[in-house]
Short mmCIF file of C-alpha atoms in Angstrom, two decimals:
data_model
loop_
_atom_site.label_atom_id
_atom_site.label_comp_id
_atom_site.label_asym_id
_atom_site.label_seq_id
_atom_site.Cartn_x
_atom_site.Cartn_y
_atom_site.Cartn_z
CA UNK A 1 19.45 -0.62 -8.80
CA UNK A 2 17.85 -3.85 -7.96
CA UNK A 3 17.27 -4.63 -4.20
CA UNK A 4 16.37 -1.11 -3.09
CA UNK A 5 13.06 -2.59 -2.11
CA UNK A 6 14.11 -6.19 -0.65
CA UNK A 7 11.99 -7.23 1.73
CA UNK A 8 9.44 -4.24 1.67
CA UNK A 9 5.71 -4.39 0.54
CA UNK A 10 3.99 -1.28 -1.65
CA UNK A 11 0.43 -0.43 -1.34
CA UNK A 12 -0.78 1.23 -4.59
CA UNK A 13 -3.95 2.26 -5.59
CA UNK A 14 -4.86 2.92 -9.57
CA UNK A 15 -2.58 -0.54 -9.97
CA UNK A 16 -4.61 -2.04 -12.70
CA UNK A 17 -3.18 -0.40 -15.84
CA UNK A 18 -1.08 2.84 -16.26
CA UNK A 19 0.93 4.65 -13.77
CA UNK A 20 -0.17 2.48 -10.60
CA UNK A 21 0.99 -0.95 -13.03
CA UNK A 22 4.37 0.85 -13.62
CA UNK A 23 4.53 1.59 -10.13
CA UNK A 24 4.23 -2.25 -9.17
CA UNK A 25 5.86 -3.58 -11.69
CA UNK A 26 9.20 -1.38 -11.08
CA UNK A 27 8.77 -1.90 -7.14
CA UNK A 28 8.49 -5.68 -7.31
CA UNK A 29 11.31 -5.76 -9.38
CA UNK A 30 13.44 -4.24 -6.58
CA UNK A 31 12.18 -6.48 -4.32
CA UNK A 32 8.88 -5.27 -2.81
CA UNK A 33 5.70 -7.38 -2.66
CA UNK A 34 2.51 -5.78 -3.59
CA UNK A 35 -0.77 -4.65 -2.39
CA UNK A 36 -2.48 -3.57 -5.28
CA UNK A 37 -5.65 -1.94 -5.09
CA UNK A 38 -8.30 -1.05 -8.02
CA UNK A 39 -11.88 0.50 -8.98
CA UNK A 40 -11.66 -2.09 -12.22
CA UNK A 41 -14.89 -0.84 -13.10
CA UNK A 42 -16.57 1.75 -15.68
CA UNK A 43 -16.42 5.21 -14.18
CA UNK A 44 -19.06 7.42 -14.90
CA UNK A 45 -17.78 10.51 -17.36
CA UNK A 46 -14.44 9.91 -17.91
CA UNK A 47 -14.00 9.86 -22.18
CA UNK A 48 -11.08 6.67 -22.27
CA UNK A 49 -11.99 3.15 -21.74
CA UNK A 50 -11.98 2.15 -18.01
CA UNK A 51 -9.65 -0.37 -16.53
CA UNK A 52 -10.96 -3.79 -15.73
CA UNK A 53 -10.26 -7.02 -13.38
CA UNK A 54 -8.87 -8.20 -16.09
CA UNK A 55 -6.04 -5.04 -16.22
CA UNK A 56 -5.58 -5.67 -12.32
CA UNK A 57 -5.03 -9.55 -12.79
CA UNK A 58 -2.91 -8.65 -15.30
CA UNK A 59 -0.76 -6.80 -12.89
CA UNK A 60 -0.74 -9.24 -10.96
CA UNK A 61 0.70 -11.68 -12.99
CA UNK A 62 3.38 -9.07 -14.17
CA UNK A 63 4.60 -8.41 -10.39
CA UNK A 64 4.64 -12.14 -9.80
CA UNK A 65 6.99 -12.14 -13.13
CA UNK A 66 9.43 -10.36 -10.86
CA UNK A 67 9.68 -13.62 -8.61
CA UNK A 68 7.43 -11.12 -6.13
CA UNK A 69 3.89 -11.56 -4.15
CA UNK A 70 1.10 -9.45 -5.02
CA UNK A 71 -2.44 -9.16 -3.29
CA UNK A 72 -5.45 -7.71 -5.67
CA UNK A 73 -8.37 -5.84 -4.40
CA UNK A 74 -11.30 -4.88 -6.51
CA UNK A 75 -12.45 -1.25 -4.55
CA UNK A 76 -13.52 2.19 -4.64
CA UNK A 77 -10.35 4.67 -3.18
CA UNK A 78 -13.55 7.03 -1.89
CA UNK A 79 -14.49 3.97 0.26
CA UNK A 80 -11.79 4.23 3.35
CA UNK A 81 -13.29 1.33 5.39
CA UNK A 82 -12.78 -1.12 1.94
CA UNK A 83 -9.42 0.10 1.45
CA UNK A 84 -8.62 0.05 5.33
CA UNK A 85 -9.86 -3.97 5.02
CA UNK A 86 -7.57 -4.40 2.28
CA UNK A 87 -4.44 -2.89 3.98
CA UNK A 88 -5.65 -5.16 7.09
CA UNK A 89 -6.10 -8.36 5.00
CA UNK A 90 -2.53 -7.67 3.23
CA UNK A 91 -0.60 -6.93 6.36
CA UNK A 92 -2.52 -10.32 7.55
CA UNK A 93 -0.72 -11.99 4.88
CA UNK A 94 2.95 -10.01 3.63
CA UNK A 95 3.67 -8.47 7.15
CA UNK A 96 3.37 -4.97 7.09
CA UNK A 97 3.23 -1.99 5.03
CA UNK A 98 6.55 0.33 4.16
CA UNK A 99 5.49 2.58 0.71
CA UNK A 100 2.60 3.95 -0.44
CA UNK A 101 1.23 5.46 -3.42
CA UNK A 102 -2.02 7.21 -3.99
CA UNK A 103 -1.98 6.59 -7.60
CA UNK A 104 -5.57 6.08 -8.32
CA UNK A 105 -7.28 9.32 -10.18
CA UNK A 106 -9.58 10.27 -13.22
CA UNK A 107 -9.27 13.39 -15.62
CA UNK A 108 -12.57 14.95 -17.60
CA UNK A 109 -11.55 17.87 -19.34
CA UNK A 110 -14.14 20.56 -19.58
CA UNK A 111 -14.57 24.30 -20.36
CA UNK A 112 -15.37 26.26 -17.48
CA UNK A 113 -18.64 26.73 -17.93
CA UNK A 114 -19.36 22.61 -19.00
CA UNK A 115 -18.28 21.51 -15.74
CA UNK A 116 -21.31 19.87 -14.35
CA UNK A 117 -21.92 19.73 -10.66
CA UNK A 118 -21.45 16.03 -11.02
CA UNK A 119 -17.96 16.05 -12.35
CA UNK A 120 -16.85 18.73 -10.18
CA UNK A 121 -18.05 16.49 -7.02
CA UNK A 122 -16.73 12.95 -8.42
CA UNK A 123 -13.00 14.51 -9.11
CA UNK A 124 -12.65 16.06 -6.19
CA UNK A 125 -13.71 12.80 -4.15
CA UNK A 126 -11.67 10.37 -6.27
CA UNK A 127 -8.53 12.69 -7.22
CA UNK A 128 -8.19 14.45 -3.20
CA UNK A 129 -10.61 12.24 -1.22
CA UNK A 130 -9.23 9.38 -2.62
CA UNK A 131 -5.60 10.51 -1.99
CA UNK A 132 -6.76 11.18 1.72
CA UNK A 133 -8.32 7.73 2.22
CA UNK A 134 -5.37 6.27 0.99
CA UNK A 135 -2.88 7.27 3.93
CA UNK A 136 -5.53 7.14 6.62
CA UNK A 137 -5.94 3.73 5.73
CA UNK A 138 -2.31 3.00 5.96
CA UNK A 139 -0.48 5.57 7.83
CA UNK A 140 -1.41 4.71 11.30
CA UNK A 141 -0.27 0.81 10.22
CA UNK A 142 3.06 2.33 9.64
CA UNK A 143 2.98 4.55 12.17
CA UNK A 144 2.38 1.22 14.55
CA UNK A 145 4.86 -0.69 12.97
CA UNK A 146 7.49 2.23 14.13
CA UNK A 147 9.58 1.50 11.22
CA UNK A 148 9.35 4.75 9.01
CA UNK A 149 8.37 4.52 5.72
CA UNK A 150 7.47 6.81 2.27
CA UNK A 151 4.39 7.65 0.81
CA UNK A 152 3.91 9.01 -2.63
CA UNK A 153 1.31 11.03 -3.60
CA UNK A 154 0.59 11.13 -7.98
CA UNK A 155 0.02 14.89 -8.41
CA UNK A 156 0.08 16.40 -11.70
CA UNK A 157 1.56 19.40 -13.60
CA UNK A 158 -1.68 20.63 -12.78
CA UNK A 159 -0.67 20.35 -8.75
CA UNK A 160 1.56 23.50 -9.74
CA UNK A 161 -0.18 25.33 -12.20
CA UNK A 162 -3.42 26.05 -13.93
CA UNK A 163 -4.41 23.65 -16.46
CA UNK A 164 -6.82 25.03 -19.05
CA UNK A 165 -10.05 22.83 -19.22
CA UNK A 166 -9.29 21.35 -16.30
CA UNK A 167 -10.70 23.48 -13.20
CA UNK A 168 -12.10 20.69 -10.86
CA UNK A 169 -8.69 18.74 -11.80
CA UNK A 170 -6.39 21.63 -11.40
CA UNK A 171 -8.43 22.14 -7.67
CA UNK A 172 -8.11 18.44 -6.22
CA UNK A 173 -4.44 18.59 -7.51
CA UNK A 174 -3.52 21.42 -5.76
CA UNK A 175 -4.90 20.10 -2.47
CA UNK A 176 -2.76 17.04 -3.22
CA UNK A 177 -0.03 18.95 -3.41
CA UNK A 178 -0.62 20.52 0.22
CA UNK A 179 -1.78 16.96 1.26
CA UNK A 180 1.51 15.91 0.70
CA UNK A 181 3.40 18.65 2.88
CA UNK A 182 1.08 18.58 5.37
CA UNK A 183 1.25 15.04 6.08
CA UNK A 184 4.81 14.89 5.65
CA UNK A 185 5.40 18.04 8.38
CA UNK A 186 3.04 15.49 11.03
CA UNK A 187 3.81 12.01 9.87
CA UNK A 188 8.14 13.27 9.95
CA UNK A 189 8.21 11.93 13.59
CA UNK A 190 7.30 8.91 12.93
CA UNK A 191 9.82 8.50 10.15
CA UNK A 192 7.24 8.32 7.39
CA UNK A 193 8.55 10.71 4.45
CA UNK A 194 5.95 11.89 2.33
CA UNK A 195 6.28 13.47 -1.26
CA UNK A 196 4.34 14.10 -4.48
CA UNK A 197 5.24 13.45 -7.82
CA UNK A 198 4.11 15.62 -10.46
CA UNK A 199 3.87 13.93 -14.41
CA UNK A 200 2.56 16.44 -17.13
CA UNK A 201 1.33 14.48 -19.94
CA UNK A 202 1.88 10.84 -19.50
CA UNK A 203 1.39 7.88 -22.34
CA UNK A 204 -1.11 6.08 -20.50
CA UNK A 205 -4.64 5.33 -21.50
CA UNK A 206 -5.94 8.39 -19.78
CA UNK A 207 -4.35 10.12 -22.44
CA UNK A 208 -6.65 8.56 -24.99
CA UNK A 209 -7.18 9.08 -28.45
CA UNK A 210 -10.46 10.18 -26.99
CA UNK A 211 -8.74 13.02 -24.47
CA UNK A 212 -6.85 14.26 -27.34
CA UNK A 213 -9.19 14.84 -29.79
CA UNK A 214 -11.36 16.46 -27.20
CA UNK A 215 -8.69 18.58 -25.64
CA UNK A 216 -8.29 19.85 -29.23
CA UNK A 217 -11.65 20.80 -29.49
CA UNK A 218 -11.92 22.87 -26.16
CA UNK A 219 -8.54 24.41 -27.08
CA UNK A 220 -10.46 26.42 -30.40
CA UNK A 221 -12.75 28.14 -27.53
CA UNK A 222 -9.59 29.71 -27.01
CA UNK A 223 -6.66 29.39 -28.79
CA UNK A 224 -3.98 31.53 -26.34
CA UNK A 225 -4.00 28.85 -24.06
CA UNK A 226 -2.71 26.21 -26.05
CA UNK A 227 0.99 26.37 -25.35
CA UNK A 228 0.71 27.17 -21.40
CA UNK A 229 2.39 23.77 -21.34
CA UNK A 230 5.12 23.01 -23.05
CA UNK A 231 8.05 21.01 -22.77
CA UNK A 232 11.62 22.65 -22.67
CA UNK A 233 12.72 19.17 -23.58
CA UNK A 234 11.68 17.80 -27.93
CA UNK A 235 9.48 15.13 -26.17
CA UNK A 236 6.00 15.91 -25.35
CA UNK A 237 5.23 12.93 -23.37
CA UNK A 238 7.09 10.73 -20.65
CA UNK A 239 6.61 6.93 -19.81
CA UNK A 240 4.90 5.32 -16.87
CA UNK A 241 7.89 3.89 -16.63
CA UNK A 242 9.62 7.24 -16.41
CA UNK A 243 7.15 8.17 -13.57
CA UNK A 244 7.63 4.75 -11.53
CA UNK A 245 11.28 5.03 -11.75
CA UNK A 246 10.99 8.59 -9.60
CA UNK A 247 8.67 7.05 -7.30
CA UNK A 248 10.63 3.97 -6.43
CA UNK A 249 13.43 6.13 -6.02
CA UNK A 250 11.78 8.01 -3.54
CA UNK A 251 10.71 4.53 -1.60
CA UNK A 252 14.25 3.83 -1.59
CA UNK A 253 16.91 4.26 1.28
CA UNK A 254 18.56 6.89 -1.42
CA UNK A 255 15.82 9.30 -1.00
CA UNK A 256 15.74 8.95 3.23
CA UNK A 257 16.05 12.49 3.81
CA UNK A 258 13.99 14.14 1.18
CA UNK A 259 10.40 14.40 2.40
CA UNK A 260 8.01 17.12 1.43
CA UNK A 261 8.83 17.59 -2.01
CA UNK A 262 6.70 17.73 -4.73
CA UNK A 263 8.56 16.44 -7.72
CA UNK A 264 8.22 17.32 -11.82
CA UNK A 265 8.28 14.25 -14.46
CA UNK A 266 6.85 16.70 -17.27
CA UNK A 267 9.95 17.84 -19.00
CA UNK A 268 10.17 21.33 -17.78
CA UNK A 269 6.58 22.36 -18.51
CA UNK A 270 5.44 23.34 -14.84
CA UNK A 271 7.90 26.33 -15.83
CA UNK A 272 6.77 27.61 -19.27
#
């Protein structure tokens, strides 16, 4: 429904590519101007290729497409004081802040015993930290501006169940998940809604050629655990666009009394 978002702006981190491009692009073409916020940089460990300034100036371009404004910001989600300059500079120049999402994450799957102290320590600082920086630095904007407001946390299948190979992601996704409820129980007053939205397996380039290949690999250490997620529905995978379409939903007016959910895009496989 065009217009849901006239006259609104989105802050999004993870905007460069992916998920966080979906998000803008589907939220400036209901009328919100962007604030889109990147690492656009190699990250250490991950197996896909990692987005660049070129990705993030490509979003750009794609939100302007929509006839909306979009602000780009080259940054680190575990830095809060760069991403609290960034909400500053965009208020500065769009007027305020209304939605949020704390899209920005990273995934290395890893056997149990693989998981390097390193890995564990850089996914739960980008995939919780970085989900906590993200609404301190713009929360207490919104809460200032007394006009309400949603934020969306990106969660994961693995937000509501155990995900083999995956411990350190399973971990920071489960504390998004209470993230989300908790800041939604304190934030309610202020008429800030807060929810999380949970993809399983997405068609994005963190689910690489790379990923796969690997995941198949870890999934011969033990072979049981290879259908603990799977789809009720015949598709395996859903579209960014699939997952921006929830989350603009829930920035919308239509979604102005449902606060502290936490949401499945994944076909049904957070119940198999």
């Amino acid at each position: 429904m065009s217009g849901r978002l006239e006259g609104k702006v989105a802050f999004i981190t993870g905007a460069a590519r992916g998920q966080g491009r979906a998000h803008a692009v589907r939220m400036a073409s209901e009328g919100a101007d962007i604030l889109a916020f990147d690492l656009a940089d190699h990250q250490d460990g991950v197996l896909y290729p990692s987005a660049t300034m070129a990705d993030l100036e490509e979003t750009q371009r794609l939100v302007e497409k929509e006839g909306r404004r979009a602000l780009i910001r080259k940054g680190d989600v575990r830095n809060l004081d760069d991403m609290r300059a960034f909400v500053d500079d965009g208020i500065a120049e769009l007027g305020g802040v209304d939605i949020v999402v704390a899209n920005a994450g990273i995934c290395t799957p890893q056997t149990w015993d693989n998981i390097t102290p390193k890995a564990w320590q850089e996914t739960i600082d980008v995939d919780l930290t970085g989900v906590w920086n993200t609404v301190m630095a713009s929360a207490p904007q919104m809460v200032a501006a007394g006009k309400g407001g949603s934020i969306v946390l990106t969660c994961s299948l693995a937000g509501k169940k155990a995900v083999p190979y995956m411990m350190h992601y399973t971990t920071a996704k489960h504390g998004v998940t209470g993230l989300s409820k908790g800041f939604a129980a304190e934030l309610g007053q202020h008429r800030i809604r807060v929810n999380s939205i949970h993809p399983g397996t997405v068609n994005s380039p963190m689910a690489s050629q790379e990923i796969g290949e690997h995941l198949t690999k870890l999934n011969e250490t033990y072979p049981q655990l290879a259908a603990s997620a799977t789809p009720f529905l015949p598709e395996w995978n859903v579209e960014c666009e699939d997952v921006a379409a929830t989350a603009a939903f829930l920035a919308s007016d239509d979604a102005r009394f449902i606060t502290a959910e936490a949401i499945s895009i994944d076909a049904g496989m957070q119940a198999f």
